[in-house]
Amino acid sequence: MSGLIESATAILSTSESRLEIIARNVTNISTSGFKRQIGFHHFIDSAKDGLVQQISTRRDLAQGKLSASANPLDIAISGDGFFQLRAGDNLVYSRQGQFNRMADGSVVNSQGYVLQQAGGGDLIIDSNDISVLEDGTVLSNGVPVARLSAYAATDATALSPVGDSAFTMPEDTLDIVPDAVFRQGMIENSNVDLGEEMVAMMATLRQSEGGSRLVQVYDDLLGRALSTLGQSGK
């Protein structure tokens, strides 16, 4: 009978993990550039318990819907790739393109990450008259001053999340996206679909109910066994 309780524990544990993933997706449905997480089952070989089922996640990198913005420093990438940003001494990559110009001319997002220009280096703009062309060329007062590039990882599994909408990637997997199109005055919305998340949540809840029923069956069988043993001992 121990197999019942082990199966129930595995079902309830994976259900809890999937619900946490769904909750994180729904929480970030309004986060610009957020890429939803997808949970999938896999097995690991445990020396103690043999094959153990676990839930791991991957990111759905599909582009979210683009919407217009009144901020000229809101920039969206149409197609593949990420903005390159400087977070302290480290470089991170994100699709979240809501930027503002600081007093020193640097262009930063809401986390304070500094937008990088093609070839490296902080993007510094000395004017509020800013235009970004589709090829990434940045104009200040109508004069080209820099260019943006979009970056992608040659191996998507090499992406490591930093917060809700940024990633790190090893330099040896870094590649420039040649056909990326930059859209000034646009925001890329989260690619979370509330309807899909609700369907996934209902399926997960039904799965957890199955685990709970196994626990009830185990409890009922154990009760009967103890009752039978008690009667035979009279």
Short mmCIF file of C-alpha atoms in Angstrom, two decimals:
data_model
loop_
_atom_site.label_atom_id
_atom_site.label_comp_id
_atom_site.label_asym_id
_atom_site.label_seq_id
_atom_site.Cartn_x
_atom_site.Cartn_y
_atom_site.Cartn_z
CA MET A 1 0.00 0.00 0.00
CA SER A 2 2.98 2.31 0.39
CA GLY A 3 2.96 2.70 -3.39
CA LEU A 4 -0.37 4.55 -3.13
CA ILE A 5 0.94 7.18 -0.76
CA GLU A 6 4.11 7.61 -2.84
CA SER A 7 2.04 8.14 -5.99
CA ALA A 8 -0.22 10.59 -4.17
CA THR A 9 2.76 12.52 -2.85
CA ALA A 10 4.26 12.77 -6.34
CA ILE A 11 0.96 13.96 -7.84
CA LEU A 12 0.38 16.58 -5.14
CA SER A 13 3.98 17.81 -5.31
CA THR A 14 3.97 18.26 -9.10
CA SER A 15 0.53 19.88 -8.93
CA GLU A 16 1.81 22.40 -6.39
CA SER A 17 4.80 23.21 -8.61
CA ARG A 18 2.59 23.70 -11.67
CA LEU A 19 0.23 25.99 -9.73
CA GLU A 20 3.20 28.10 -8.63
CA ILE A 21 4.26 28.46 -12.28
CA ILE A 22 0.74 29.45 -13.34
CA ALA A 23 0.48 31.97 -10.48
CA ARG A 24 3.80 33.55 -11.51
CA ASN A 25 2.60 33.86 -15.10
CA VAL A 26 -0.72 35.45 -14.13
CA THR A 27 1.03 37.84 -11.73
CA ASN A 28 3.19 39.09 -14.61
CA ILE A 29 0.45 39.37 -17.21
CA SER A 30 0.93 43.16 -17.22
CA THR A 31 4.74 43.08 -17.09
CA SER A 32 6.16 44.46 -20.32
CA GLY A 33 8.35 41.95 -22.15
CA PHE A 34 7.60 39.10 -19.72
CA LYS A 35 7.94 35.61 -21.19
CA ARG A 36 5.65 33.04 -19.67
CA GLN A 37 7.01 29.94 -18.04
CA ILE A 38 5.99 26.47 -19.18
CA GLY A 39 6.23 23.56 -16.75
CA PHE A 40 7.12 20.09 -17.98
CA HIS A 41 7.59 16.72 -16.30
CA HIS A 42 10.87 14.89 -16.27
CA PHE A 43 12.44 12.12 -14.23
CA ILE A 44 15.68 12.11 -12.28
CA ASP A 45 17.47 9.01 -11.06
CA SER A 46 17.69 9.09 -7.27
CA ALA A 47 19.97 6.61 -5.53
CA LYS A 48 17.47 6.45 -2.67
CA ASP A 49 14.11 6.44 -4.45
CA GLY A 50 14.91 5.35 -8.01
CA LEU A 51 13.21 7.40 -10.75
CA VAL A 52 11.62 10.51 -9.25
CA GLN A 53 9.26 12.76 -11.20
CA GLN A 54 9.93 16.49 -11.07
CA ILE A 55 8.66 19.67 -12.69
CA SER A 56 11.10 21.89 -14.56
CA THR A 57 10.41 25.07 -16.48
CA ARG A 58 11.35 26.67 -19.76
CA ARG A 59 10.49 30.07 -21.15
CA ASP A 60 8.13 30.61 -24.05
CA LEU A 61 10.05 33.21 -26.06
CA ALA A 62 7.21 33.92 -28.48
CA GLN A 63 6.70 37.62 -29.15
CA GLY A 64 3.97 39.37 -27.19
CA LYS A 65 1.51 41.82 -28.73
CA LEU A 66 2.91 45.28 -29.53
CA SER A 67 0.95 48.30 -28.39
CA ALA A 68 1.47 52.02 -28.99
CA SER A 69 2.91 54.27 -26.30
CA ALA A 70 3.25 58.04 -25.89
CA ASN A 71 6.84 57.73 -24.63
CA PRO A 72 9.38 58.15 -27.49
CA LEU A 73 11.85 56.04 -25.51
CA ASP A 74 9.53 53.06 -25.40
CA ILE A 75 11.06 50.69 -27.93
CA ALA A 76 9.89 47.24 -28.97
CA ILE A 77 11.76 44.61 -30.97
CA SER A 78 9.72 43.10 -33.79
CA GLY A 79 11.12 39.63 -34.33
CA ASP A 80 13.69 37.66 -32.37
CA GLY A 81 16.28 39.01 -29.98
CA PHE A 82 16.79 40.97 -26.79
CA PHE A 83 18.05 44.40 -25.81
CA GLN A 84 21.49 44.34 -24.21
CA LEU A 85 21.51 46.12 -20.85
CA ARG A 86 24.14 46.82 -18.21
CA ALA A 87 23.21 45.88 -14.66
CA GLY A 88 26.13 47.13 -12.60
CA ASP A 89 29.17 45.28 -13.92
CA ASN A 90 27.11 42.60 -15.66
CA LEU A 91 25.27 42.42 -18.97
CA VAL A 92 21.68 41.19 -19.07
CA TYR A 93 19.20 40.76 -21.91
CA SER A 94 15.53 41.69 -21.96
CA ARG A 95 12.55 42.36 -24.23
CA GLN A 96 11.27 45.01 -21.82
CA GLY A 97 11.81 48.23 -23.74
CA GLN A 98 10.29 50.92 -21.51
CA PHE A 99 13.18 53.37 -21.17
CA ASN A 100 13.78 56.84 -19.78
CA ARG A 101 16.61 59.33 -20.21
CA MET A 102 18.51 60.18 -17.03
CA ALA A 103 20.15 63.52 -16.18
CA ASP A 104 23.52 62.29 -17.44
CA GLY A 105 21.96 61.27 -20.76
CA SER A 106 22.02 57.52 -20.12
CA VAL A 107 18.96 55.54 -21.18
CA VAL A 108 17.68 53.16 -18.49
CA ASN A 109 14.71 50.90 -17.86
CA SER A 110 12.56 50.70 -14.72
CA GLN A 111 15.12 48.45 -13.01
CA GLY A 112 17.87 50.99 -13.63
CA TYR A 113 19.57 48.80 -16.23
CA VAL A 114 21.41 50.91 -18.82
CA LEU A 115 20.65 50.30 -22.50
CA GLN A 116 23.75 49.32 -24.50
CA GLN A 117 24.56 50.38 -28.04
CA ALA A 118 25.80 48.06 -30.76
CA GLY A 119 29.38 47.05 -30.10
CA GLY A 120 29.06 47.77 -26.38
CA GLY A 121 28.96 50.85 -24.19
CA ASP A 122 26.15 52.78 -22.54
CA LEU A 123 23.77 54.61 -24.84
CA ILE A 124 24.15 58.31 -23.97
CA ILE A 125 21.78 60.87 -25.50
CA ASP A 126 22.36 64.62 -25.01
CA SER A 127 18.91 65.72 -26.20
CA ASN A 128 15.25 64.93 -25.68
CA ASP A 129 14.76 65.04 -29.45
CA ILE A 130 15.31 61.32 -30.00
CA SER A 131 14.36 59.10 -32.92
CA VAL A 132 14.99 55.38 -33.33
CA LEU A 133 14.85 54.01 -36.85
CA GLU A 134 13.69 50.49 -37.67
CA ASP A 135 17.28 49.33 -38.26
CA GLY A 136 18.25 50.48 -34.76
CA THR A 137 19.91 53.77 -35.74
CA VAL A 138 19.49 56.33 -32.95
CA LEU A 139 19.11 59.99 -33.94
CA SER A 140 19.56 62.95 -31.60
CA ASN A 141 18.30 66.24 -33.07
CA GLY A 142 18.15 64.42 -36.41
CA VAL A 143 21.82 63.39 -36.31
CA PRO A 144 22.85 59.70 -36.02
CA VAL A 145 24.65 59.18 -32.71
CA ALA A 146 24.46 55.43 -32.08
CA ARG A 147 22.86 52.20 -33.14
CA LEU A 148 21.06 49.44 -31.30
CA SER A 149 21.45 45.71 -31.89
CA ALA A 150 19.25 42.80 -30.87
CA TYR A 151 20.94 39.76 -29.37
CA ALA A 152 19.89 36.13 -29.11
CA ALA A 153 21.36 32.97 -27.65
CA THR A 154 22.34 30.27 -30.12
CA ASP A 155 21.20 27.82 -27.44
CA ALA A 156 17.94 28.96 -25.79
CA THR A 157 18.56 26.61 -22.84
CA ALA A 158 21.58 28.77 -21.95
CA LEU A 159 19.30 31.62 -20.87
CA SER A 160 19.23 32.13 -17.11
CA PRO A 161 16.42 34.34 -15.72
CA VAL A 162 17.21 37.48 -13.75
CA GLY A 163 14.03 38.70 -12.11
CA ASP A 164 10.82 38.61 -14.12
CA SER A 165 11.86 39.87 -17.55
CA ALA A 166 15.64 39.72 -17.96
CA PHE A 167 18.16 36.97 -18.66
CA THR A 168 21.85 36.34 -18.68
CA MET A 169 23.49 34.29 -21.40
CA PRO A 170 27.07 33.02 -21.84
CA GLU A 171 29.11 35.17 -24.19
CA ASP A 172 30.00 32.17 -26.35
CA THR A 173 26.28 31.61 -27.11
CA LEU A 174 25.64 35.27 -27.97
CA ASP A 175 24.61 36.12 -31.51
CA ILE A 176 23.42 39.35 -33.16
CA VAL A 177 20.01 39.15 -34.83
CA PRO A 178 20.57 40.74 -38.27
CA ASP A 179 16.93 41.22 -39.28
CA ALA A 180 15.53 42.62 -36.01
CA VAL A 181 13.19 45.59 -36.44
CA PHE A 182 12.99 48.28 -33.76
CA ARG A 183 9.65 50.01 -33.19
CA GLN A 184 9.85 53.39 -31.47
CA GLY A 185 6.88 54.39 -29.32
CA MET A 186 5.78 50.78 -28.94
CA ILE A 187 5.66 48.38 -25.98
CA GLU A 188 5.80 44.61 -26.16
CA ASN A 189 3.22 43.19 -23.80
CA SER A 190 3.59 39.99 -21.83
CA ASN A 191 2.92 36.85 -23.90
CA VAL A 192 0.81 35.35 -21.10
CA ASP A 193 -2.67 34.30 -22.25
CA LEU A 194 -5.06 34.41 -19.29
CA GLY A 195 -7.44 31.91 -20.88
CA GLU A 196 -4.66 29.34 -21.38
CA GLU A 197 -3.47 29.82 -17.81
CA MET A 198 -6.98 29.28 -16.44
CA VAL A 199 -7.37 26.08 -18.45
CA ALA A 200 -3.99 24.87 -17.16
CA MET A 201 -4.99 25.74 -13.61
CA MET A 202 -8.24 23.77 -13.84
CA ALA A 203 -6.41 20.74 -15.25
CA THR A 204 -3.84 20.96 -12.45
CA LEU A 205 -6.54 21.22 -9.79
CA ARG A 206 -8.21 18.09 -11.19
CA GLN A 207 -4.83 16.36 -11.05
CA SER A 208 -4.38 17.33 -7.40
CA GLU A 209 -7.88 16.05 -6.62
CA GLY A 210 -6.75 12.68 -8.00
CA GLY A 211 -3.81 12.72 -5.59
CA SER A 212 -6.13 13.56 -2.70
CA ARG A 213 -8.40 10.64 -3.61
CA LEU A 214 -5.40 8.29 -3.50
CA VAL A 215 -4.68 9.50 0.03
CA GLN A 216 -8.30 8.83 0.97
CA VAL A 217 -8.13 5.34 -0.55
CA TYR A 218 -4.91 4.66 1.37
CA ASP A 219 -6.47 5.90 4.60
CA ASP A 220 -9.57 3.73 4.03
CA LEU A 221 -7.52 0.61 3.28
CA LEU A 222 -5.30 1.22 6.30
CA GLY A 223 -8.36 1.61 8.51
CA ARG A 224 -9.84 -1.64 7.25
CA ALA A 225 -6.56 -3.46 7.78
CA LEU A 226 -6.27 -2.23 11.35
CA SER A 227 -9.89 -3.14 12.02
CA THR A 228 -9.34 -6.65 10.64
CA LEU A 229 -6.19 -7.12 12.72
CA GLY A 230 -8.03 -5.92 15.81
CA GLN A 231 -10.84 -8.37 15.29
CA SER A 232 -8.50 -11.30 14.67
CA GLY A 233 -6.61 -10.48 17.87
CA LYS A 234 -9.67 -10.91 20.07
#
